Amino acid sequence: MLSTPGIGSGLDVNGIVSQLMSVERRPLLALDTKEARQQTQLTAFGTLKGALSSFQSSLSALKSPANFSATSAKLADTSLASVSANSSAITGSYDVEIQTLAQSQKLKSGNFASSNTSIGSGTLTVQFGTYNGGTFTLNPEKAAQSITITPANSSLAGIRDAINQSDTGISASIINDGSGDRLVIASKDTGLSNALKITVSDDDGNNLDNAGLSQFAYDASIGGTANLSETVAASNATMIIDGIPISKASNKITDAIEGVTFNLLKADLGTTTTLNIARDTASIEKSISSFVKAYNDLNQTITDLSKYNVDTKQASILTGDFTVRSLQNQLRNALSDPLKTAGGGLSILSEVGVSFQDDGSLKLDSSKLSEIVNDSSKDISTLFASVGKTSDSLVSFVSAKSDTVNGNYLLDINQIATQGTAIGSTPAALTITSGVNDTLDLTINGTTASIILGAGNYNADSLAAEIQSKINGKSAFSSKDIDVTVTQSAGILTITSNQYGSSSSVEITGGNGELGIFGTATETFGLDVAGTINGISATGSGQTLTGTGDSNGLALQITGGNLGSRGTIDFAHGFAARLDQVINKMLDGNLINNRIDGINAKIDDINTQRETMLRRLDDVESRIRAQFSALDTMIASMTQTSNFLQQQLSRLPTIDNS
């Protein structure tokens, strides 16, 4: 057999086989065409899913009721303060005078030769509170903090560094005034209630002299030791709003006017400026305009994927596709069906100027939208968001689930949420002695820790403040957002957990101060709110009551009030919330995924057919090539025979006829 086909016969065997195989491969080309179409459809559905996701993202600004209650705050003299407002702010105008800014207290030491001067070791204990009439009253919101000064860091610079590394609410710096170096200690927080009391446990054995670490003691109360001197007094920010004096510890004021935050920049005593609070209608109109544009972008994508061009008689890749038609119908139905229980005076989109056009896109009438947004009798949030309108001011809508049924719900309450408490049985002992009656073991909201009270003589209020400060400053509690309020009545102390519900509790479990301070305390666990929604028992957790049945997922906060009937809740999923649910089902359900799975199955089937066909074509090509190779060999052999015969014939003697 010849090693190279066609050499012996002169036939173009490779060319002949190639042409024959091209005919055999025509079914393979048909499969490629089918696969290309399936891949195009797969890409189209991927594009469709992306367009749906983009549109769904645009709904976020309309799903939250708070975004429709946005307000803007503007101060006429912006150099005095920056002002912002949230959805709870009430529109109106206020006269504002900023008299003083809040300041943090600053203390300075005496002069030292250099920052390397050795001072002494021991412990600095820092407390925060208010000086008034020669008396220091502890700030119950801040626990006492201790800073250990070792011999290794007992220089002026070492003490400064130890303070700054301690995270105790104070900072320290060294200032050279030309006569020497001074240590300056400042409270990090402003306000009268954040003045400093610094007591010293001096390793030299004398805590009250002006030597060693005691040089940094500061207690400005009557009889206290004050070896540091005050350079800046702690002070509150003061202002007058509509004739009402306001005094706050911080220059950031969040509770003077509900929902309004002031960041004070400078004082201007005697000068009044105007604060205007207004609804932020521009952001509402912008959100709805963006919604219309986003829907039209989605509609255009669907149109491009499924349209039929009458002029060119060309169909798009998804023309006539059932899935696309179903998707379009669901979106249009979600936008067209009126809301029946929204409770905001609006039920269809056309009432706010949003309507369908002939091509399926939306049109926005901006003037009509502006009119409704500025109509105080209409609540546009109910048209778009999932909103519950309550008839009781002490009942507020929190949230709902996608399967919460639109409707009007009746609310009955048979138990108000309470907080866990521990109430002493006798007036508290007011003298605390170290190692004698200074510890309390507590379990609060299920977390256990011990506190150590500062030794000293207290009154009932200051002892309550000391206990509250130590509990709220204990990391075991604060790390879990556990805090308490400690109050006194006729000398009897009460600790109240600031959490509501059955997980709220205060237990005094021991410590050498338990009996003297609380006696045999009465400990009461908190209770969850309990009641029914539309006559069906709801689930209470703290102050939150969550419905079941048709009201499944409808969460309400009940902050007080009477037992029994508490009015109604008008609930509805607005159009944005409704669309969000529809799209979730489209993206997470079977509508599109089934089509994609079907296309992928067809592609897999085509690949299987291709593999089978390729194996058959390999066999066909091998057979054809073998046949032509045999023909090539045979012709080559015959050619050789012919050549041989011709050679032999040429050697025969010739006959001379002459």
PDB file of N, CA and C in Angstrom, residues 477-524:
ATOM      1  N   PHE A 477     -22.062  43.392  79.825  1.00  0.00           N
ATOM      2  CA  PHE A 477     -23.409  43.863  79.494  1.00  0.00           C
ATOM      3  C   PHE A 477     -23.412  44.731  78.238  1.00  0.00           C
ATOM      4  N   SER A 478     -22.527  45.718  78.199  1.00  0.00           N
ATOM      5  CA  SER A 478     -22.550  46.672  77.084  1.00  0.00           C
ATOM      6  C   SER A 478     -22.254  46.002  75.748  1.00  0.00           C
ATOM      7  N   SER A 479     -21.436  44.936  75.754  1.00  0.00           N
ATOM      8  CA  SER A 479     -21.123  44.242  74.501  1.00  0.00           C
ATOM      9  C   SER A 479     -22.350  43.562  73.906  1.00  0.00           C
ATOM     10  N   LYS A 480     -23.373  43.343  74.732  1.00  0.00           N
ATOM     11  CA  LYS A 480     -24.612  42.724  74.258  1.00  0.00           C
ATOM     12  C   LYS A 480     -25.757  43.734  74.220  1.00  0.00           C
ATOM     13  N   ASP A 481     -25.400  45.019  74.249  1.00  0.00           N
ATOM     14  CA  ASP A 481     -26.387  46.106  74.208  1.00  0.00           C
ATOM     15  C   ASP A 481     -27.389  46.006  75.350  1.00  0.00           C
ATOM     16  N   ILE A 482     -26.912  45.560  76.504  1.00  0.00           N
ATOM     17  CA  ILE A 482     -27.757  45.484  77.695  1.00  0.00           C
ATOM     18  C   ILE A 482     -27.503  46.722  78.538  1.00  0.00           C
ATOM     19  N   ASP A 483     -28.550  47.449  78.859  1.00  0.00           N
ATOM     20  CA  ASP A 483     -28.399  48.566  79.779  1.00  0.00           C
ATOM     21  C   ASP A 483     -29.628  48.657  80.666  1.00  0.00           C
ATOM     22  N   VAL A 484     -29.482  49.417  81.745  1.00  0.00           N
ATOM     23  CA  VAL A 484     -30.536  49.504  82.750  1.00  0.00           C
ATOM     24  C   VAL A 484     -30.720  50.955  83.161  1.00  0.00           C
ATOM     25  N   THR A 485     -31.814  51.190  83.866  1.00  0.00           N
ATOM     26  CA  THR A 485     -32.050  52.461  84.543  1.00  0.00           C
ATOM     27  C   THR A 485     -32.237  52.151  86.017  1.00  0.00           C
ATOM     28  N   VAL A 486     -31.521  52.894  86.869  1.00  0.00           N
ATOM     29  CA  VAL A 486     -31.636  52.692  88.319  1.00  0.00           C
ATOM     30  C   VAL A 486     -32.263  53.946  88.919  1.00  0.00           C
ATOM     31  N   THR A 487     -33.342  53.763  89.639  1.00  0.00           N
ATOM     32  CA  THR A 487     -34.056  54.874  90.270  1.00  0.00           C
ATOM     33  C   THR A 487     -34.230  54.585  91.756  1.00  0.00           C
ATOM     34  N   GLN A 488     -34.671  55.620  92.492  1.00  0.00           N
ATOM     35  CA  GLN A 488     -34.924  55.422  93.919  1.00  0.00           C
ATOM     36  C   GLN A 488     -36.217  56.113  94.312  1.00  0.00           C
ATOM     37  N   SER A 489     -36.897  55.548  95.259  1.00  0.00           N
ATOM     38  CA  SER A 489     -38.093  56.145  95.834  1.00  0.00           C
ATOM     39  C   SER A 489     -38.063  55.889  97.327  1.00  0.00           C
ATOM     40  N   ALA A 490     -37.989  56.984  98.089  1.00  0.00           N
ATOM     41  CA  ALA A 490     -37.880  56.885  99.552  1.00  0.00           C
ATOM     42  C   ALA A 490     -36.682  56.030  99.953  1.00  0.00           C
ATOM     43  N   GLY A 491     -35.600  56.121  99.174  1.00  0.00           N
ATOM     44  CA  GLY A 491     -34.376  55.403  99.496  1.00  0.00           C
ATOM     45  C   GLY A 491     -34.342  53.974  99.003  1.00  0.00           C
ATOM     46  N   ILE A 492     -35.450  53.457  98.479  1.00  0.00           N
ATOM     47  CA  ILE A 492     -35.493  52.084  97.960  1.00  0.00           C
ATOM     48  C   ILE A 492     -35.134  52.116  96.481  1.00  0.00           C
ATOM     49  N   LEU A 493     -34.160  51.300  96.090  1.00  0.00           N
ATOM     50  CA  LEU A 493     -33.644  51.307  94.723  1.00  0.00           C
ATOM     51  C   LEU A 493     -34.396  50.315  93.837  1.00  0.00           C
ATOM     52  N   THR A 494     -34.556  50.711  92.572  1.00  0.00           N
ATOM     53  CA  THR A 494     -35.157  49.836  91.561  1.00  0.00           C
ATOM     54  C   THR A 494     -34.245  49.801  90.346  1.00  0.00           C
ATOM     55  N   ILE A 495     -33.915  48.588  89.903  1.00  0.00           N
ATOM     56  CA  ILE A 495     -33.154  48.413  88.656  1.00  0.00           C
ATOM     57  C   ILE A 495     -34.129  47.923  87.602  1.00  0.00           C
ATOM     58  N   THR A 496     -34.190  48.639  86.479  1.00  0.00           N
ATOM     59  CA  THR A 496     -35.109  48.281  85.400  1.00  0.00           C
ATOM     60  C   THR A 496     -34.328  48.028  84.125  1.00  0.00           C
ATOM     61  N   SER A 497     -34.510  46.861  83.537  1.00  0.00           N
ATOM     62  CA  SER A 497     -33.904  46.578  82.238  1.00  0.00           C
ATOM     63  C   SER A 497     -34.567  47.465  81.196  1.00  0.00           C
ATOM     64  N   ASN A 498     -33.781  47.988  80.290  1.00  0.00           N
ATOM     65  CA  ASN A 498     -34.340  48.841  79.249  1.00  0.00           C
ATOM     66  C   ASN A 498     -34.903  48.043  78.076  1.00  0.00           C
ATOM     67  N   GLN A 499     -34.879  46.717  78.199  1.00  0.00           N
ATOM     68  CA  GLN A 499     -35.473  45.846  77.185  1.00  0.00           C
ATOM     69  C   GLN A 499     -36.870  45.432  77.627  1.00  0.00           C
ATOM     70  N   TYR A 500     -37.766  45.242  76.638  1.00  0.00           N
ATOM     71  CA  TYR A 500     -39.122  44.795  76.926  1.00  0.00           C
ATOM     72  C   TYR A 500     -39.267  43.316  76.593  1.00  0.00           C
ATOM     73  N   GLY A 501     -40.213  42.663  77.282  1.00  0.00           N
ATOM     74  CA  GLY A 501     -40.581  41.311  76.909  1.00  0.00           C
ATOM     75  C   GLY A 501     -40.092  40.241  77.856  1.00  0.00           C
ATOM     76  N   SER A 502     -40.403  39.004  77.507  1.00  0.00           N
ATOM     77  CA  SER A 502     -40.118  37.869  78.381  1.00  0.00           C
ATOM     78  C   SER A 502     -38.631  37.601  78.553  1.00  0.00           C
ATOM     79  N   SER A 503     -37.803  38.120  77.655  1.00  0.00           N
ATOM     80  CA  SER A 503     -36.356  37.941  77.815  1.00  0.00           C
ATOM     81  C   SER A 503     -35.740  39.059  78.647  1.00  0.00           C
ATOM     82  N   SER A 504     -36.562  39.960  79.144  1.00  0.00           N
ATOM     83  CA  SER A 504     -36.094  41.079  79.966  1.00  0.00           C
ATOM     84  C   SER A 504     -36.180  40.698  81.438  1.00  0.00           C
ATOM     85  N   SER A 505     -35.042  40.779  82.122  1.00  0.00           N
ATOM     86  CA  SER A 505     -35.036  40.402  83.540  1.00  0.00           C
ATOM     87  C   SER A 505     -33.880  41.066  84.260  1.00  0.00           C
ATOM     88  N   VAL A 506     -34.060  41.275  85.547  1.00  0.00           N
ATOM     89  CA  VAL A 506     -32.988  41.764  86.427  1.00  0.00           C
ATOM     90  C   VAL A 506     -32.989  40.891  87.671  1.00  0.00           C
ATOM     91  N   GLU A 507     -31.891  40.198  87.912  1.00  0.00           N
ATOM     92  CA  GLU A 507     -31.759  39.348  89.091  1.00  0.00           C
ATOM     93  C   GLU A 507     -30.505  39.745  89.853  1.00  0.00           C
ATOM     94  N   ILE A 508     -30.657  39.999  91.140  1.00  0.00           N
ATOM     95  CA  ILE A 508     -29.510  40.284  92.015  1.00  0.00           C
ATOM     96  C   ILE A 508     -29.179  38.973  92.708  1.00  0.00           C
ATOM     97  N   THR A 509     -28.079  38.364  92.280  1.00  0.00           N
ATOM     98  CA  THR A 509     -27.801  36.982  92.695  1.00  0.00           C
ATOM     99  C   THR A 509     -26.788  36.872  93.833  1.00  0.00           C
ATOM    100  N   GLY A 510     -26.185  37.966  94.227  1.00  0.00           N
ATOM    101  CA  GLY A 510     -25.213  37.874  95.312  1.00  0.00           C
ATOM    102  C   GLY A 510     -24.334  39.108  95.390  1.00  0.00           C
ATOM    103  N   GLY A 511     -23.173  38.938  96.042  1.00  0.00           N
ATOM    104  CA  GLY A 511     -22.260  40.038  96.275  1.00  0.00           C
ATOM    105  C   GLY A 511     -22.387  40.527  97.703  1.00  0.00           C
ATOM    106  N   ASN A 512     -21.288  41.053  98.246  1.00  0.00           N
ATOM    107  CA  ASN A 512     -21.323  41.466  99.654  1.00  0.00           C
ATOM    108  C   ASN A 512     -22.198  42.690  99.908  1.00  0.00           C
ATOM    109  N   GLY A 513     -22.637  43.369  98.835  1.00  0.00           N
ATOM    110  CA  GLY A 513     -23.493  44.536  99.029  1.00  0.00           C
ATOM    111  C   GLY A 513     -24.969  44.256  98.824  1.00  0.00           C
ATOM    112  N   GLU A 514     -25.324  43.004  98.477  1.00  0.00           N
ATOM    113  CA  GLU A 514     -26.713  42.710  98.108  1.00  0.00           C
ATOM    114  C   GLU A 514     -27.696  43.033  99.224  1.00  0.00           C
ATOM    115  N   LEU A 515     -27.480  42.492 100.409  1.00  0.00           N
ATOM    116  CA  LEU A 515     -28.454  42.646 101.489  1.00  0.00           C
ATOM    117  C   LEU A 515     -28.532  44.080 101.981  1.00  0.00           C
ATOM    118  N   GLY A 516     -27.372  44.739 102.098  1.00  0.00           N
ATOM    119  CA  GLY A 516     -27.378  46.101 102.614  1.00  0.00           C
ATOM    120  C   GLY A 516     -27.989  47.104 101.649  1.00  0.00           C
ATOM    121  N   ILE A 517     -27.832  46.851 100.360  1.00  0.00           N
ATOM    122  CA  ILE A 517     -28.318  47.820  99.370  1.00  0.00           C
ATOM    123  C   ILE A 517     -29.730  47.492  98.913  1.00  0.00           C
ATOM    124  N   PHE A 518     -30.044  46.201  98.748  1.00  0.00           N
ATOM    125  CA  PHE A 518     -31.356  45.824  98.207  1.00  0.00           C
ATOM    126  C   PHE A 518     -32.211  44.991  99.152  1.00  0.00           C
ATOM    127  N   GLY A 519     -31.613  44.465 100.212  1.00  0.00           N
ATOM    128  CA  GLY A 519     -32.375  43.570 101.066  1.00  0.00           C
ATOM    129  C   GLY A 519     -32.766  42.333 100.271  1.00  0.00           C
ATOM    130  N   THR A 520     -34.007  41.903 100.429  1.00  0.00           N
ATOM    131  CA  THR A 520     -34.517  40.789  99.628  1.00  0.00           C
ATOM    132  C   THR A 520     -35.337  41.385  98.491  1.00  0.00           C
ATOM    133  N   ALA A 521     -34.693  41.525  97.361  1.00  0.00           N
ATOM    134  CA  ALA A 521     -35.321  42.237  96.248  1.00  0.00           C
ATOM    135  C   ALA A 521     -36.464  41.431  95.642  1.00  0.00           C
ATOM    136  N   THR A 522     -37.478  42.155  95.172  1.00  0.00           N
ATOM    137  CA  THR A 522     -38.566  41.540  94.410  1.00  0.00           C
ATOM    138  C   THR A 522     -38.201  41.629  92.933  1.00  0.00           C
ATOM    139  N   GLU A 523     -38.052  40.475  92.321  1.00  0.00           N
ATOM    140  CA  GLU A 523     -37.598  40.424  90.924  1.00  0.00           C
ATOM    141  C   GLU A 523     -38.752  39.973  90.025  1.00  0.00           C
ATOM    142  N   THR A 524     -39.007  40.766  89.008  1.00  0.00           N
ATOM    143  CA  THR A 524     -40.129  40.482  88.113  1.00  0.00           C
ATOM    144  C   THR A 524     -39.644  40.443  86.679  1.00  0.00           C
TER     145      THR A 524
END
